[in-house]
CSV table of C-alpha atoms (C1' of nucleotides) in Angstrom, one decimal:
chain,number,residue,atom,x,y,z
A,716,MET,CA,-125.9,38.1,-127.4
A,717,THR,CA,-126.8,40.4,-124.4
A,718,ALA,CA,-123.9,42.1,-124.2
A,719,LYS,CA,-123.8,42.7,-128.1
A,720,THR,CA,-127.2,44.5,-127.4
A,721,LEU,CA,-126.6,46.3,-124.7
A,722,ASN,CA,-122.9,47.7,-125.7
A,723,SER,CA,-124.4,49.0,-129.4
A,724,LEU,CA,-127.0,50.7,-126.9
A,725,LEU,CA,-124.0,52.8,-125.1
A,726,TYR,CA,-123.4,54.0,-129.3
A,727,GLU,CA,-127.0,54.8,-130.1
A,728,HIS,CA,-127.1,57.0,-127.2
A,729,VAL,CA,-123.5,58.5,-128.4
A,730,ALA,CA,-125.1,58.9,-131.2
A,731,ARG,CA,-128.2,60.6,-129.9
A,732,ILE,CA,-125.5,64.0,-129.2
A,733,GLY,CA,-123.8,63.9,-133.0
A,734,LYS,CA,-127.2,63.1,-134.5
A,735,ALA,CA,-127.9,66.8,-132.8
A,736,LEU,CA,-124.9,68.4,-134.5
A,737,SER,CA,-125.6,67.0,-137.3
A,738,SER,CA,-127.7,70.0,-138.6
A,739,PRO,CA,-126.3,73.0,-139.2
A,740,LYS,CA,-129.1,75.5,-137.8
A,741,ARG,CA,-129.4,73.4,-135.1
A,742,LEU,CA,-125.4,74.5,-134.8
A,743,GLU,CA,-126.0,77.6,-135.2
A,744,LEU,CA,-128.7,78.2,-132.3
A,745,ILE,CA,-126.1,76.4,-130.2
A,746,GLU,CA,-123.9,79.1,-130.6
A,747,LEU,CA,-126.1,81.6,-129.9
A,748,LEU,CA,-127.2,79.7,-126.6
A,749,ALA,CA,-123.5,80.2,-126.2
A,750,GLN,CA,-123.7,84.0,-125.4
A,751,GLY,CA,-126.1,83.9,-122.6
A,752,GLU,CA,-129.8,82.4,-122.7
A,753,LYS,CA,-132.6,83.6,-125.1
A,754,SER,CA,-136.0,83.3,-126.1
A,755,VAL,CA,-137.2,81.4,-129.0
A,756,GLU,CA,-138.3,84.1,-130.6
A,757,THR,CA,-135.0,86.4,-130.2
A,758,LEU,CA,-132.9,83.2,-131.6
A,759,ALA,CA,-135.3,82.9,-134.3
A,760,ALA,CA,-134.3,86.7,-135.2
A,761,GLN,CA,-131.0,86.0,-134.6
A,762,ALA,CA,-130.4,82.7,-137.0
A,763,ALA,CA,-132.8,84.1,-139.6
A,764,ILE,CA,-135.4,81.3,-139.2
A,765,ASP,CA,-138.8,80.8,-138.6
A,766,VAL,CA,-140.1,81.1,-135.3
A,767,ARG,CA,-141.6,77.0,-135.4
A,768,LEU,CA,-138.7,75.9,-137.3
A,769,THR,CA,-137.2,76.8,-134.6
A,770,SER,CA,-138.5,75.3,-132.0
A,771,ALA,CA,-138.5,72.3,-133.8
A,772,HIS,CA,-135.3,72.3,-133.7
A,773,LEU,CA,-134.9,73.3,-130.1
A,774,ARG,CA,-137.2,70.5,-129.2
A,775,ALA,CA,-134.9,67.8,-131.1
A,776,LEU,CA,-131.8,70.1,-128.4
A,777,ARG,CA,-133.7,69.7,-125.3
A,778,GLU,CA,-134.6,65.9,-125.7
A,779,ALA,CA,-131.3,65.1,-127.3
A,780,ARG,CA,-130.4,67.6,-123.0
A,781,LEU,CA,-128.4,69.9,-125.4
A,782,VAL,CA,-130.7,72.8,-123.7
A,783,GLU,CA,-132.8,73.7,-121.1
A,784,THR,CA,-136.1,76.4,-120.4
A,785,ARG,CA,-137.0,79.0,-117.4
A,786,ARG,CA,-141.0,80.2,-119.0
A,787,ASP,CA,-141.1,83.7,-118.0
A,788,GLY,CA,-144.8,84.6,-118.4
A,789,LYS,CA,-144.7,85.3,-122.0
A,790,TYR,CA,-141.7,83.6,-123.1
A,791,VAL,CA,-139.8,80.7,-122.6
A,792,HIS,CA,-136.1,80.9,-122.8
A,793,TYR,CA,-133.1,78.8,-123.9
A,794,ARG,CA,-129.7,77.8,-122.5
A,795,LEU,CA,-127.4,75.8,-122.3
A,796,SER,CA,-127.5,72.9,-120.7
A,797,GLY,CA,-123.7,73.4,-119.5
A,798,ALA,CA,-120.4,75.2,-120.1
A,799,ASP,CA,-119.0,71.7,-121.4
A,800,VAL,CA,-121.9,72.5,-124.8
A,801,ALA,CA,-120.5,75.2,-126.0
A,802,GLU,CA,-117.1,72.9,-125.5
A,803,LEU,CA,-118.2,69.8,-127.7
A,804,TRP,CA,-119.7,72.6,-130.3
A,805,VAL,CA,-116.3,74.0,-130.1
A,806,ALA,CA,-114.2,71.2,-130.5
A,807,LEU,CA,-116.7,70.1,-133.0
A,808,ARG,CA,-116.2,72.9,-135.3
A,809,GLN,CA,-112.2,72.7,-134.6
A,810,ALA,CA,-111.5,70.2,-135.8
A,811,ALA,CA,-113.8,70.6,-139.3
A,812,GLU,CA,-112.0,73.1,-139.3
A,813,GLU,CA,-108.4,70.8,-139.2
A,814,HIS,CA,-109.5,69.3,-141.7
A,815,LEU,CA,-112.7,70.0,-144.3
A,816,ILE,CA,-109.8,71.6,-146.3
A,817,GLU,CA,-113.2,74.0,-147.5
A,818,LEU,CA,-114.4,75.3,-144.6
A,819,ARG,CA,-110.8,77.0,-144.6
A,820,VAL,CA,-110.9,78.5,-147.6
A,821,ALA,CA,-114.5,79.3,-147.2
A,822,LEU,CA,-113.8,81.4,-143.7
A,823,GLU,CA,-110.9,82.5,-144.9
A,824,ARG,CA,-112.4,83.8,-148.3
A,825,ILE,CA,-115.4,86.1,-145.3
A,826,ALA,CA,-113.1,86.5,-142.4
A,827,SER,CA,-110.7,89.0,-144.1
A,828,HIS,CA,-107.0,88.4,-142.9
A,829,PRO,CA,-106.3,91.6,-142.9
A,830,GLU,CA,-108.3,92.4,-139.7
A,831,ALA,CA,-106.7,89.9,-138.0
A,832,LEU,CA,-104.9,90.7,-134.3
A,833,ALA,CA,-101.4,88.5,-135.6
A,834,GLY,CA,-99.2,87.9,-133.0
A,835,GLU,CA,-100.4,88.8,-129.8
A,836,SER,CA,-101.3,85.6,-127.7
A,837,ARG,CA,-104.4,86.7,-125.5
A,838,GLU,CA,-102.2,86.5,-121.8
A,839,SER,CA,-101.3,90.6,-123.5
A,840,LEU,CA,-104.0,91.5,-125.2
A,841,LEU,CA,-105.1,91.1,-121.8
A,842,ALA,CA,-102.4,92.5,-119.8
A,843,LYS,CA,-102.6,95.7,-122.6
A,844,ALA,CA,-106.8,96.1,-121.9
A,845,ARG,CA,-105.6,96.2,-117.7
A,846,SER,CA,-103.2,98.8,-118.8
A,847,GLY,CA,-105.3,100.6,-121.3
A,848,GLU,CA,-103.3,100.6,-124.0
A,849,VAL,CA,-105.9,98.6,-126.0
A,850,ILE,CA,-109.3,99.2,-125.5
A,851,VAL,CA,-112.2,96.7,-126.3
A,852,ILE,CA,-115.1,96.3,-127.6
A,853,ASP,CA,-117.0,93.8,-127.7
A,854,VAL,CA,-119.5,94.6,-130.6
A,855,ARG,CA,-122.8,91.4,-129.9
A,856,PRO,CA,-126.4,92.7,-128.8
A,857,GLN,CA,-126.2,94.1,-124.9
A,858,ALA,CA,-128.1,90.8,-123.5
A,859,GLU,CA,-124.5,88.8,-124.9
A,860,PHE,CA,-122.2,90.8,-123.3
A,861,ALA,CA,-124.3,91.2,-119.8
A,862,ALA,CA,-124.1,87.2,-119.6
A,863,GLY,CA,-120.4,87.0,-120.2
A,864,HIS,CA,-117.6,89.2,-121.6
A,865,LEU,CA,-114.6,89.1,-122.2
A,866,PRO,CA,-112.7,91.4,-118.9
A,867,TYR,CA,-111.9,95.6,-119.4
A,868,ALA,CA,-114.1,95.0,-122.5
A,869,ARG,CA,-116.8,98.0,-123.3
A,870,SER,CA,-120.3,96.2,-124.5
A,871,LEU,CA,-120.2,98.9,-128.0
A,872,PRO,CA,-122.8,97.0,-130.2
A,873,LEU,CA,-122.8,96.9,-134.5
A,874,ASP,CA,-125.5,98.5,-135.0
A,875,GLU,CA,-124.7,101.5,-132.0
A,876,LEU,CA,-120.7,101.8,-133.1
A,877,GLU,CA,-121.4,104.9,-135.6
A,878,ARG,CA,-123.2,107.2,-133.8
A,879,ARG,CA,-121.1,106.0,-130.4
A,880,LEU,CA,-117.7,106.9,-132.3
A,881,ALA,CA,-116.6,109.9,-129.5
A,882,GLU,CA,-116.8,107.6,-127.1
A,883,LEU,CA,-113.3,105.9,-128.0
A,884,PRO,CA,-110.8,108.0,-127.9
A,885,ALA,CA,-108.5,108.3,-130.2
A,886,ASP,CA,-104.8,108.1,-129.7
A,887,ARG,CA,-105.9,104.4,-128.3
A,888,SER,CA,-105.3,101.0,-130.4
A,889,VAL,CA,-109.2,99.2,-130.3
A,890,VAL,CA,-109.3,95.8,-130.1
A,891,ALA,CA,-112.9,94.2,-131.1
A,892,TYR,CA,-114.4,90.5,-131.0
A,893,CYS,CA,-118.0,89.1,-131.4
A,894,ARG,CA,-119.3,85.9,-130.8
A,895,GLY,CA,-116.4,83.5,-132.2
A,896,PRO,CA,-115.1,83.0,-135.6
A,897,PHE,CA,-117.6,82.6,-138.2
A,898,CYS,CA,-119.9,85.9,-136.7
A,899,LEU,CA,-118.7,88.6,-138.3
A,900,MET,CA,-120.2,91.4,-136.0
A,901,SER,CA,-116.7,91.9,-135.3
A,902,ASP,CA,-115.0,92.3,-138.9
A,903,GLU,CA,-118.1,94.9,-140.3
A,904,ALA,CA,-116.9,96.5,-136.9
A,905,VAL,CA,-113.4,96.9,-138.0
A,906,ARG,CA,-114.4,99.0,-141.1
A,907,LEU,CA,-115.9,101.0,-139.8
A,908,LEU,CA,-113.1,101.8,-136.9
A,909,ARG,CA,-110.8,102.0,-140.1
A,910,ALA,CA,-112.8,103.9,-142.1
A,911,HIS,CA,-112.9,107.1,-139.5
A,912,GLY,CA,-109.0,106.7,-138.8
A,913,TYR,CA,-108.9,104.5,-135.9
A,914,ARG,CA,-105.8,101.8,-136.0
A,915,ALA,CA,-108.2,98.6,-135.0
A,916,HIS,CA,-108.2,94.9,-135.2
A,917,LYS,CA,-110.0,92.4,-134.0
A,918,ILE,CA,-109.5,89.0,-133.0
A,919,SER,CA,-111.7,85.3,-133.8
A,920,ASP,CA,-112.1,84.3,-130.2
A,921,GLY,CA,-115.8,84.6,-128.1
A,922,VAL,CA,-116.0,83.9,-124.6
A,923,ALA,CA,-116.8,79.6,-125.5
A,924,GLU,CA,-113.1,80.3,-126.6
A,925,TRP,CA,-111.7,82.5,-124.0
A,926,SER,CA,-113.0,80.4,-121.5
A,927,MET,CA,-112.1,77.3,-123.0
A,928,HIS,CA,-107.8,79.1,-123.0
A,929,GLY,CA,-108.2,79.0,-119.3
A,930,LEU,CA,-108.7,82.5,-119.3
A,931,PRO,CA,-112.1,84.5,-117.2
A,932,ILE,CA,-115.0,85.9,-117.9
A,933,GLU,CA,-116.5,89.1,-116.3
A,934,ARG,CA,-120.2,88.7,-115.9
B,940,MET,CA,-127.9,89.0,-147.7
B,941,THR,CA,-124.5,87.6,-149.0
B,942,ALA,CA,-122.9,87.6,-145.9
B,943,LYS,CA,-126.3,85.3,-144.6
B,944,THR,CA,-125.7,83.0,-146.9
B,945,LEU,CA,-121.5,82.3,-146.5
B,946,ASN,CA,-122.4,82.4,-143.4
B,947,SER,CA,-125.0,79.3,-143.2
B,948,LEU,CA,-122.3,77.7,-145.7
B,949,LEU,CA,-119.5,77.7,-142.9
B,950,TYR,CA,-122.7,75.9,-139.9
B,951,GLU,CA,-123.3,73.4,-143.0
B,952,HIS,CA,-119.7,72.1,-143.3
B,953,VAL,CA,-118.9,71.3,-139.3
B,954,ALA,CA,-123.2,69.9,-139.7
B,955,ARG,CA,-121.0,66.9,-141.8
B,956,ILE,CA,-118.8,66.4,-138.9
B,957,GLY,CA,-122.1,65.7,-136.7
B,958,LYS,CA,-123.6,64.5,-139.6
B,959,ALA,CA,-120.7,61.7,-139.8
B,960,LEU,CA,-120.9,61.6,-136.2
B,961,SER,CA,-124.6,60.2,-135.9
B,962,SER,CA,-124.9,56.9,-136.0
B,963,PRO,CA,-124.1,54.4,-133.7
B,964,LYS,CA,-122.6,51.5,-135.7
B,965,ARG,CA,-120.3,54.8,-137.4
B,966,LEU,CA,-119.1,55.7,-133.4
B,967,GLU,CA,-118.5,52.4,-132.6
B,968,LEU,CA,-116.3,52.3,-135.7
B,969,ILE,CA,-114.3,55.4,-134.4
B,970,GLU,CA,-113.5,54.3,-131.9
B,971,LEU,CA,-112.3,50.7,-133.0
B,972,LEU,CA,-110.0,52.9,-135.1
B,973,ALA,CA,-109.3,54.7,-132.6
B,974,GLN,CA,-107.2,51.6,-131.2
B,975,GLY,CA,-104.7,51.9,-134.2
B,976,GLU,CA,-105.3,51.0,-138.0
B,977,LYS,CA,-107.4,48.5,-138.8
B,978,SER,CA,-108.5,46.7,-142.6
B,979,VAL,CA,-112.3,46.9,-143.1
B,980,GLU,CA,-112.3,43.2,-142.6
B,981,THR,CA,-111.6,43.7,-139.0
B,982,LEU,CA,-113.6,45.9,-138.2
B,983,ALA,CA,-116.5,44.2,-139.6
B,984,ALA,CA,-115.8,41.8,-137.6
B,985,GLN,CA,-114.8,43.9,-134.9
B,986,ALA,CA,-117.9,45.8,-134.5
B,987,ALA,CA,-120.4,42.4,-135.9
B,988,ILE,CA,-121.5,44.7,-139.4
B,989,ASP,CA,-121.9,43.4,-142.0
B,990,VAL,CA,-118.6,43.8,-144.1
B,991,ARG,CA,-120.3,45.8,-147.4
B,992,LEU,CA,-122.7,48.0,-144.3
B,993,THR,CA,-119.1,48.7,-143.1
B,994,SER,CA,-117.6,50.6,-146.5
B,995,ALA,CA,-120.6,52.7,-147.0
B,996,HIS,CA,-120.7,53.2,-143.3
B,997,LEU,CA,-116.6,54.3,-143.8
B,998,ARG,CA,-117.1,56.2,-146.3
B,999,ALA,CA,-119.0,58.4,-145.2
B,1000,LEU,CA,-116.5,59.3,-141.9
B,1001,ARG,CA,-114.3,59.5,-145.4
B,1002,GLU,CA,-115.8,61.7,-147.3
B,1003,ALA,CA,-115.9,63.9,-143.5
B,1004,ARG,CA,-112.4,63.8,-143.4
B,1005,LEU,CA,-112.6,61.9,-140.5
B,1006,VAL,CA,-110.7,58.3,-141.8
B,1007,GLU,CA,-107.2,58.1,-144.1
B,1008,THR,CA,-106.4,54.4,-146.6
B,1009,ARG,CA,-104.1,53.1,-146.6
B,1010,ARG,CA,-104.0,50.2,-149.4
B,1011,ASP,CA,-101.9,46.7,-148.4
B,1012,GLY,CA,-102.0,44.1,-151.5
B,1013,LYS,CA,-105.8,43.4,-151.2
B,1014,TYR,CA,-106.6,45.3,-148.2
B,1015,VAL,CA,-107.3,48.7,-147.3
B,1016,HIS,CA,-106.3,50.2,-144.6
B,1017,TYR,CA,-108.4,52.7,-142.4
B,1018,ARG,CA,-107.2,55.6,-139.7
B,1019,LEU,CA,-108.3,58.7,-138.0
B,1020,SER,CA,-107.5,61.0,-139.5
B,1021,GLY,CA,-105.8,62.6,-136.5
B,1022,ALA,CA,-105.8,62.0,-132.3
B,1023,ASP,CA,-108.3,65.7,-132.6
B,1024,VAL,CA,-110.6,62.7,-133.2
B,1025,ALA,CA,-110.1,60.8,-131.0
B,1026,GLU,CA,-110.5,63.4,-128.6
B,1027,LEU,CA,-113.6,64.3,-130.3
B,1028,TRP,CA,-115.1,61.2,-130.2
B,1029,VAL,CA,-114.3,61.2,-126.4
B,1030,ALA,CA,-115.7,64.4,-125.6
B,1031,LEU,CA,-118.9,63.4,-127.9
B,1032,ARG,CA,-119.3,60.2,-125.1
B,1033,GLN,CA,-118.1,62.6,-122.1
B,1034,ALA,CA,-121.3,65.2,-123.3
B,1035,ALA,CA,-123.2,62.8,-123.9
B,1036,GLU,CA,-122.5,60.7,-120.6
B,1037,GLU,CA,-123.0,63.9,-118.4
B,1038,HIS,CA,-126.4,64.2,-120.1
B,1039,LEU,CA,-127.8,61.4,-120.6
B,1040,ILE,CA,-129.3,59.9,-117.6
B,1041,GLU,CA,-129.4,56.8,-118.8
B,1042,LEU,CA,-126.4,55.9,-120.7
B,1043,ARG,CA,-124.6,56.3,-116.7
B,1044,VAL,CA,-127.3,54.4,-115.7
B,1045,ALA,CA,-126.7,52.1,-118.2
B,1046,LEU,CA,-122.8,52.0,-118.8
B,1047,GLU,CA,-123.2,51.2,-114.4
B,1048,ARG,CA,-126.1,48.5,-115.4
B,1049,ILE,CA,-122.9,47.6,-117.2
B,1050,ALA,CA,-119.6,48.1,-116.1
B,1051,SER,CA,-120.3,46.5,-112.6
B,1052,HIS,CA,-118.7,49.3,-109.8
B,1053,PRO,CA,-117.1,47.0,-107.8
B,1054,GLU,CA,-113.9,45.8,-110.7
B,1055,ALA,CA,-112.9,49.1,-110.7
B,1056,LEU,CA,-110.1,51.0,-109.2
B,1057,ALA,CA,-111.8,53.2,-107.2
B,1058,GLY,CA,-109.2,56.2,-106.1
B,1059,GLU,CA,-106.3,56.0,-107.7
B,1060,SER,CA,-105.0,58.8,-109.9
B,1061,ARG,CA,-103.4,58.3,-113.5
B,1062,GLU,CA,-100.2,58.7,-112.0
B,1063,SER,CA,-100.6,57.2,-109.7
B,1064,LEU,CA,-101.2,54.0,-111.4
B,1065,LEU,CA,-98.7,54.7,-113.3
B,1066,ALA,CA,-95.7,55.0,-111.3
B,1067,LYS,CA,-97.3,51.4,-108.9
B,1068,ALA,CA,-96.6,49.6,-112.7
B,1069,ARG,CA,-92.9,52.0,-112.9
B,1070,SER,CA,-92.3,50.3,-110.0
B,1071,GLY,CA,-93.4,47.2,-110.2
B,1072,GLU,CA,-95.7,47.0,-108.2
B,1073,VAL,CA,-99.1,46.7,-109.3
B,1074,ILE,CA,-99.2,44.9,-113.1
B,1075,VAL,CA,-100.7,46.6,-115.6
B,1076,ILE,CA,-102.2,44.2,-118.3
B,1077,ASP,CA,-103.7,45.2,-122.1
B,1078,VAL,CA,-106.9,42.6,-122.1
B,1079,ARG,CA,-107.1,44.0,-126.4
B,1080,PRO,CA,-106.0,41.6,-128.9
B,1081,GLN,CA,-102.3,42.0,-129.7
B,1082,ALA,CA,-101.9,44.6,-133.1
B,1083,GLU,CA,-104.0,47.3,-130.5
B,1084,PHE,CA,-101.6,46.7,-128.3
B,1085,ALA,CA,-98.8,46.8,-131.2
B,1086,ALA,CA,-100.3,50.0,-132.3
B,1087,GLY,CA,-99.5,51.7,-129.0
B,1088,HIS,CA,-100.1,51.5,-125.3
B,1089,LEU,CA,-100.3,52.3,-122.0
B,1090,PRO,CA,-96.4,52.2,-120.4
B,1091,TYR,CA,-95.4,49.9,-118.5
B,1092,ALA,CA,-98.4,47.5,-120.3
B,1093,ARG,CA,-98.4,43.6,-120.6
B,1094,SER,CA,-100.9,42.9,-124.1
B,1095,LEU,CA,-102.7,39.6,-123.1
B,1096,PRO,CA,-105.3,39.1,-125.2
B,1097,LEU,CA,-108.6,38.5,-123.1
B,1098,ASP,CA,-109.4,35.7,-125.8
B,1099,GLU,CA,-105.4,33.8,-124.8
B,1100,LEU,CA,-105.6,35.0,-120.8
B,1101,GLU,CA,-106.8,32.1,-119.5
B,1102,ARG,CA,-104.5,29.9,-120.5
B,1103,ARG,CA,-101.4,32.9,-120.7
B,1104,LEU,CA,-102.4,32.8,-116.6
B,1105,ALA,CA,-99.8,31.5,-115.2
B,1106,GLU,CA,-97.1,34.4,-117.1
B,1107,LEU,CA,-98.6,36.4,-114.1
B,1108,PRO,CA,-97.7,36.6,-110.6
B,1109,ALA,CA,-99.7,35.6,-108.0
B,1110,ASP,CA,-98.1,38.4,-105.0
B,1111,ARG,CA,-98.9,41.1,-107.2
B,1112,SER,CA,-102.3,43.4,-108.1
B,1113,VAL,CA,-103.3,43.2,-111.0
B,1114,VAL,CA,-104.7,45.6,-113.5
B,1115,ALA,CA,-105.8,45.0,-116.7
B,1116,TYR,CA,-107.6,48.7,-119.6
B,1117,CYS,CA,-109.4,47.9,-122.3
B,1118,ARG,CA,-110.1,50.2,-124.8
B,1119,GLY,CA,-112.0,52.4,-122.8
B,1120,PRO,CA,-115.3,52.6,-121.0
B,1121,PHE,CA,-117.7,51.5,-123.3
B,1122,CYS,CA,-115.4,48.3,-124.0
B,1123,LEU,CA,-116.4,45.5,-121.5
B,1124,MET,CA,-113.3,43.0,-122.1
B,1125,SER,CA,-111.5,44.2,-119.1
B,1126,ASP,CA,-114.6,43.3,-117.1
B,1127,GLU,CA,-114.5,39.9,-118.0
B,1128,ALA,CA,-110.7,39.9,-117.4
B,1129,VAL,CA,-110.8,41.0,-114.3
B,1130,ARG,CA,-114.0,38.0,-113.2
B,1131,LEU,CA,-111.5,35.7,-114.7
B,1132,LEU,CA,-108.7,36.8,-112.6
B,1133,ARG,CA,-110.9,36.5,-109.6
B,1134,ALA,CA,-112.0,33.1,-110.3
B,1135,HIS,CA,-108.6,32.2,-110.3
B,1136,GLY,CA,-107.7,33.7,-107.6
B,1137,TYR,CA,-106.1,37.2,-108.0
B,1138,ARG,CA,-106.6,40.2,-106.4
B,1139,ALA,CA,-107.9,42.4,-109.6
B,1140,HIS,CA,-109.1,45.3,-110.7
B,1141,LYS,CA,-109.8,47.6,-113.8
B,1142,ILE,CA,-110.1,51.0,-115.3
B,1143,SER,CA,-111.6,52.2,-117.9
B,1144,ASP,CA,-108.9,54.6,-119.9
B,1145,GLY,CA,-108.5,53.2,-122.8
B,1146,VAL,CA,-105.2,54.7,-124.7
B,1147,ALA,CA,-107.1,58.5,-125.6
B,1148,GLU,CA,-108.3,58.9,-122.9
B,1149,TRP,CA,-104.8,58.8,-120.6
B,1150,SER,CA,-103.0,60.3,-123.6
B,1151,MET,CA,-105.7,63.3,-123.7
B,1152,HIS,CA,-104.6,63.6,-119.7
B,1153,GLY,CA,-101.5,63.9,-121.2
B,1154,LEU,CA,-100.2,61.0,-120.0
B,1155,PRO,CA,-97.2,59.2,-122.5
B,1156,ILE,CA,-98.8,56.1,-125.0
B,1157,GLU,CA,-96.0,53.4,-125.8
B,1158,ARG,CA,-95.4,51.7,-128.9
C,438,DC,C1',-163.8,88.2,-121.1
C,439,DA,C1',-161.7,89.1,-125.4
C,440,DT,C1',-157.3,89.8,-127.4
C,441,DT,C1',-152.8,89.6,-128.2
C,442,DC,C1',-148.8,87.5,-127.6
C,443,DA,C1',-145.1,84.2,-127.8
C,444,DT,C1',-144.7,79.4,-128.4
C,445,DT,C1',-145.8,74.8,-128.8
C,446,DC,C1',-148.1,71.7,-131.4
C,447,DT,C1',-150.4,68.7,-135.5
C,448,DA,C1',-150.4,66.7,-140.1
C,449,DA,C1',-148.4,66.6,-144.7
C,450,DT,C1',-145.0,66.5,-148.3
C,451,DA,C1',-140.3,66.2,-149.8
C,452,DA,C1',-135.7,65.0,-149.6
C,453,DC,C1',-132.9,62.0,-147.4
C,454,DC,C1',-130.0,57.7,-145.2
C,455,DG,C1',-129.1,53.1,-143.2
C,456,DT,C1',-129.5,48.6,-145.1
C,457,DT,C1',-129.9,44.9,-147.7
C,458,DA,C1',-129.0,42.2,-151.9
C,459,DG,C1',-126.1,41.7,-155.5
C,460,DA,C1',-123.2,42.8,-159.7
C,461,DT,C1',-118.4,44.5,-159.5
C,462,DT,C1',-113.1,46.7,-159.3
C,463,DG,C1',-108.9,45.7,-158.4
C,464,DT,C1',-104.6,42.4,-156.0
C,465,DT,C1',-103.3,38.2,-155.0
C,466,DT,C1',-102.2,33.8,-155.9
C,467,DC,C1',-101.0,29.4,-158.8
D,538,DG,C1',-104.9,34.0,-167.1
D,539,DA,C1',-108.3,31.5,-164.3
D,540,DA,C1',-109.8,31.6,-158.9
D,541,DA,C1',-109.8,34.0,-154.7
D,542,DC,C1',-110.2,37.1,-151.7
D,543,DA,C1',-111.6,41.8,-150.3
D,544,DA,C1',-113.4,46.1,-150.9
D,545,DT,C1',-117.0,48.8,-153.3
D,546,DC,C1',-120.3,50.1,-156.3
D,547,DT,C1',-125.4,50.1,-157.5
D,548,DA,C1',-130.3,49.9,-157.0
D,549,DA,C1',-134.1,49.3,-154.1
D,550,DC,C1',-136.7,49.0,-149.6
D,551,DG,C1',-138.3,51.2,-145.5
D,552,DG,C1',-137.6,54.5,-141.6
D,553,DT,C1',-136.5,59.1,-140.4
D,554,DT,C1',-135.4,64.1,-140.6
D,555,DA,C1',-136.6,69.3,-142.3
D,556,DT,C1',-139.2,72.4,-143.7
D,557,DT,C1',-144.0,74.1,-143.7
D,558,DA,C1',-148.4,75.9,-143.0
D,559,DG,C1',-152.4,75.9,-140.6
D,560,DA,C1',-154.5,74.8,-136.3
D,561,DA,C1',-154.0,75.5,-130.2
D,562,DT,C1',-152.2,76.3,-126.0
D,563,DG,C1',-149.9,78.6,-122.2
D,564,DA,C1',-149.9,82.9,-120.5
D,565,DA,C1',-150.4,88.4,-120.5
D,566,DT,C1',-153.1,92.7,-120.9
D,567,DG,C1',-156.7,95.7,-121.6
DNA sequence: CATTCATTCTAATAACCGTTAGATTGTTTC
DNA sequence: GAAACAATCTAACGGTTATTAGAATGAATG
């Protein structure tokens, strides 16, 4: 009797984490936080959620101990409580991709295939980036690049890409990446680069996926 | 606009999985199913949940594609949709253990420390089990043992343990395991064995944890 | 010290979820 | 084909959660 009650208490605790992961908006906030710490305002803007609702969702994540806060003057910066939280998000997303056909279909519709860099391992891409054979560009906002990025990558935020095209040598192949498979910025970047005559591809990895596979992240 | 809408649809799909993982009872059902496929009746009995409520929760899990069914006469057998579902459950549980102090406290209270086998790696335990230096016993119900168990383990269900003690040589050290860290059967077994003069310990691994660490499972 | 701005709190509504109990479906057994 | 049994479906309740809007807090700025 007592043992039964105590035992079900354990599951209740774990369910608190599950509950925190049960809202699409909270998942989007987690993905954004996986790119580095951000203020409530920034999160609200980037996820296109009302600031007050964003605050409420962050509260829920904080009560599940998935995020922590740091006050800096007027701003409160949120960050994930650990790398394992980003890994949990990726694991959840991968399980969804594996079992929900609807999700796979939706993904294929949105992130069109031809942009993807096919048949190249992370390791060989890393080697090519090191040698300069390909140029890896990080098209996320600069702050996210600063918080951690792929080795040898250059920061070239999507909204600056067009007017900074001159920085990219026209004879080199370009590989773009952004926040992860759900992020469309790298697709947009590839489209733009190709329209200007570049040989461009994307990889769907974000820093969380990259680092989960044992590869290094630079700061 | 359209991109935004499509993008948030992706998160909604993943949140379906999160939602399925947001109920303590469903988590308990997943843990039970990680031990092998089971009928609704069995699940209801083992989780101590009303059959009709169990059926409703299984429905939710099925709609999230985390479980699949197979009809065999009067019985409907449920099973996890894949090994990754068990791994997701373990990852979720580990994240909870890492971040929710309350859970760690509750765990320490329930599963008392001295029973645990400390300072031994899975590999060295496996070697000792192979050589016969220790006897590994699986105290789960026989059906779960049959569905998959640790190498060199003997099936010795907790409720048969006392009357089958003679099967265990008194001069050998015994290591018991059950469904995982939330399962108290191995603790109970250790207590019983020690009361009868055996040198006994438990490991908190279940088959899911064992196999997640790259170690083999026998069938 | 008043103003501005970021964030949080409060209150209220609507939608959803867990649970229970009763009725129903589908399969086996006699 | 009737009875027994496993599982599911339906309806209803009570509680929780997401969302919105308005008010309040807390820090920086002039």
